[in-house]
Amino acid sequence: AGLSDKEIKELEIRARIEEKLVESGEKEKLTDLLRKRLIESGWRDKLKKHCQDIIKNKGTERITIEDLVKEIMPQGKATIPEKVKEEILEKLQQFVMKAE
């Protein structure tokens, strides 16, 4: 079950956008903005607390970094504030429009 032409085209477009984001320095700016907004929103502290709770419940000798990441990843993604997602998406869209 290979990729469809549409899926291949989408992957190529994503790769070109990624390349332009990196070349222009915009990826680093967006990453910094995302980090800043996640800290400001309290998201980072909540996720850190969640990690500490998991470690406390399982014990440091019974959990690996991989296990911890697997366990917190879904909650981390699901709890990113909508306002933060919207702002980053808007900046990405502006970048793509300018790059065309």
PDB file of C-alpha atoms in Angstrom:
ATOM      1  CA  ALA A   1       0.000   0.000   0.000  1.00  0.00           C
ATOM      2  CA  GLY A   2       2.129   2.855  -1.340  1.00  0.00           C
ATOM      3  CA  LEU A   3       1.395   6.528  -1.113  1.00  0.00           C
ATOM      4  CA  SER A   4      -1.089   8.149  -3.477  1.00  0.00           C
ATOM      5  CA  ASP A   5      -0.015  10.941  -5.832  1.00  0.00           C
ATOM      6  CA  LYS A   6      -1.863  13.396  -3.595  1.00  0.00           C
ATOM      7  CA  GLU A   7       0.003  12.169  -0.492  1.00  0.00           C
ATOM      8  CA  ILE A   8       3.350  12.384  -2.294  1.00  0.00           C
ATOM      9  CA  LYS A   9       2.571  15.943  -3.474  1.00  0.00           C
ATOM     10  CA  GLU A  10       1.572  16.925   0.086  1.00  0.00           C
ATOM     11  CA  LEU A  11       4.827  15.516   1.478  1.00  0.00           C
ATOM     12  CA  GLU A  12       6.825  17.419  -1.166  1.00  0.00           C
ATOM     13  CA  ILE A  13       5.029  20.674  -0.296  1.00  0.00           C
ATOM     14  CA  ARG A  14       5.620  20.123   3.421  1.00  0.00           C
ATOM     15  CA  ALA A  15       9.309  19.460   2.751  1.00  0.00           C
ATOM     16  CA  ARG A  16       9.636  22.659   0.678  1.00  0.00           C
ATOM     17  CA  ILE A  17       7.907  24.728   3.375  1.00  0.00           C
ATOM     18  CA  GLU A  18      10.133  23.167   6.050  1.00  0.00           C
ATOM     19  CA  GLU A  19      13.224  23.948   3.961  1.00  0.00           C
ATOM     20  CA  LYS A  20      12.167  27.586   3.468  1.00  0.00           C
ATOM     21  CA  LEU A  21      11.319  27.923   7.180  1.00  0.00           C
ATOM     22  CA  VAL A  22      14.798  26.711   8.117  1.00  0.00           C
ATOM     23  CA  GLU A  23      16.656  28.736   5.442  1.00  0.00           C
ATOM     24  CA  SER A  24      14.890  31.971   6.377  1.00  0.00           C
ATOM     25  CA  GLY A  25      15.373  31.521  10.123  1.00  0.00           C
ATOM     26  CA  GLU A  26      11.584  31.627  10.533  1.00  0.00           C
ATOM     27  CA  LYS A  27      11.464  28.104  12.009  1.00  0.00           C
ATOM     28  CA  GLU A  28      13.706  29.184  14.868  1.00  0.00           C
ATOM     29  CA  LYS A  29      11.563  32.300  15.442  1.00  0.00           C
ATOM     30  CA  LEU A  30       8.365  30.235  15.478  1.00  0.00           C
ATOM     31  CA  THR A  31       9.931  27.670  17.828  1.00  0.00           C
ATOM     32  CA  ASP A  32      10.991  30.458  20.200  1.00  0.00           C
ATOM     33  CA  LEU A  33       7.524  32.033  20.044  1.00  0.00           C
ATOM     34  CA  LEU A  34       5.870  28.670  20.728  1.00  0.00           C
ATOM     35  CA  ARG A  35       8.163  28.030  23.700  1.00  0.00           C
ATOM     36  CA  LYS A  36       7.441  31.519  25.072  1.00  0.00           C
ATOM     37  CA  ARG A  37       3.654  31.153  24.685  1.00  0.00           C
ATOM     38  CA  LEU A  38       3.620  27.694  26.286  1.00  0.00           C
ATOM     39  CA  ILE A  39       5.541  29.039  29.281  1.00  0.00           C
ATOM     40  CA  GLU A  40       3.293  32.128  29.560  1.00  0.00           C
ATOM     41  CA  SER A  41       0.145  29.990  29.420  1.00  0.00           C
ATOM     42  CA  GLY A  42       1.312  27.735  32.260  1.00  0.00           C
ATOM     43  CA  TRP A  43       1.255  24.703  29.935  1.00  0.00           C
ATOM     44  CA  ARG A  44       4.913  23.892  30.558  1.00  0.00           C
ATOM     45  CA  ASP A  45       4.536  23.978  34.344  1.00  0.00           C
ATOM     46  CA  LYS A  46       1.423  21.765  34.214  1.00  0.00           C
ATOM     47  CA  LEU A  47       3.190  19.227  32.019  1.00  0.00           C
ATOM     48  CA  LYS A  48       6.254  19.303  34.277  1.00  0.00           C
ATOM     49  CA  LYS A  49       4.012  18.631  37.292  1.00  0.00           C
ATOM     50  CA  HIS A  50       2.341  15.762  35.412  1.00  0.00           C
ATOM     51  CA  CYS A  51       5.801  14.264  34.736  1.00  0.00           C
ATOM     52  CA  GLN A  52       6.767  14.594  38.382  1.00  0.00           C
ATOM     53  CA  ASP A  53       3.530  12.846  39.419  1.00  0.00           C
ATOM     54  CA  ILE A  54       4.136   9.959  37.017  1.00  0.00           C
ATOM     55  CA  ILE A  55       7.715   9.557  38.252  1.00  0.00           C
ATOM     56  CA  LYS A  56       6.565   9.684  41.881  1.00  0.00           C
ATOM     57  CA  ASN A  57       3.849   7.065  41.250  1.00  0.00           C
ATOM     58  CA  LYS A  58       6.018   4.662  39.237  1.00  0.00           C
ATOM     59  CA  GLY A  59       9.335   5.265  40.956  1.00  0.00           C
ATOM     60  CA  THR A  60      12.514   6.484  39.279  1.00  0.00           C
ATOM     61  CA  GLU A  61      13.959   2.994  38.987  1.00  0.00           C
ATOM     62  CA  ARG A  62      10.858   1.668  37.188  1.00  0.00           C
ATOM     63  CA  ILE A  63      10.434   4.286  34.445  1.00  0.00           C
ATOM     64  CA  THR A  64      12.575   5.177  31.460  1.00  0.00           C
ATOM     65  CA  ILE A  65      12.670   8.488  29.614  1.00  0.00           C
ATOM     66  CA  GLU A  66      11.013   6.688  26.672  1.00  0.00           C
ATOM     67  CA  ASP A  67       8.149   5.486  28.910  1.00  0.00           C
ATOM     68  CA  LEU A  68       7.695   8.960  30.332  1.00  0.00           C
ATOM     69  CA  VAL A  69       7.622  10.571  26.874  1.00  0.00           C
ATOM     70  CA  LYS A  70       5.088   7.968  25.628  1.00  0.00           C
ATOM     71  CA  GLU A  71       2.888   8.653  28.621  1.00  0.00           C
ATOM     72  CA  ILE A  72       2.971  12.476  28.540  1.00  0.00           C
ATOM     73  CA  MET A  73       2.988  13.044  24.762  1.00  0.00           C
ATOM     74  CA  PRO A  74      -0.781  12.610  24.211  1.00  0.00           C
ATOM     75  CA  GLN A  75      -1.652  14.896  27.139  1.00  0.00           C
ATOM     76  CA  GLY A  76       0.997  17.399  26.107  1.00  0.00           C
ATOM     77  CA  LYS A  77      -0.403  17.668  22.590  1.00  0.00           C
ATOM     78  CA  ALA A  78      -4.023  17.664  23.727  1.00  0.00           C
ATOM     79  CA  THR A  79      -3.563  20.457  26.265  1.00  0.00           C
ATOM     80  CA  ILE A  80      -1.784  23.041  24.102  1.00  0.00           C
ATOM     81  CA  PRO A  81      -4.018  26.117  24.425  1.00  0.00           C
ATOM     82  CA  GLU A  82      -6.137  26.856  21.325  1.00  0.00           C
ATOM     83  CA  LYS A  83      -4.968  30.493  21.325  1.00  0.00           C
ATOM     84  CA  VAL A  84      -1.356  29.333  21.074  1.00  0.00           C
ATOM     85  CA  LYS A  85      -2.137  26.902  18.227  1.00  0.00           C
ATOM     86  CA  GLU A  86      -4.068  29.619  16.374  1.00  0.00           C
ATOM     87  CA  GLU A  87      -1.271  32.173  16.740  1.00  0.00           C
ATOM     88  CA  ILE A  88       1.418  29.793  15.470  1.00  0.00           C
ATOM     89  CA  LEU A  89      -0.799  28.609  12.609  1.00  0.00           C
ATOM     90  CA  GLU A  90      -1.523  32.212  11.627  1.00  0.00           C
ATOM     91  CA  LYS A  91       2.211  33.021  11.575  1.00  0.00           C
ATOM     92  CA  LEU A  92       2.853  29.917   9.451  1.00  0.00           C
ATOM     93  CA  GLN A  93       0.120  30.892   7.006  1.00  0.00           C
ATOM     94  CA  GLN A  94       1.535  34.413   6.731  1.00  0.00           C
ATOM     95  CA  PHE A  95       4.970  32.943   6.028  1.00  0.00           C
ATOM     96  CA  VAL A  96       3.615  30.630   3.320  1.00  0.00           C
ATOM     97  CA  MET A  97       1.686  33.470   1.669  1.00  0.00           C
ATOM     98  CA  LYS A  98       4.806  35.660   1.587  1.00  0.00           C
ATOM     99  CA  ALA A  99       6.947  32.784   0.276  1.00  0.00           C
ATOM    100  CA  GLU A 100       4.651  32.010  -2.673  1.00  0.00           C
TER     101      GLU A 100
END
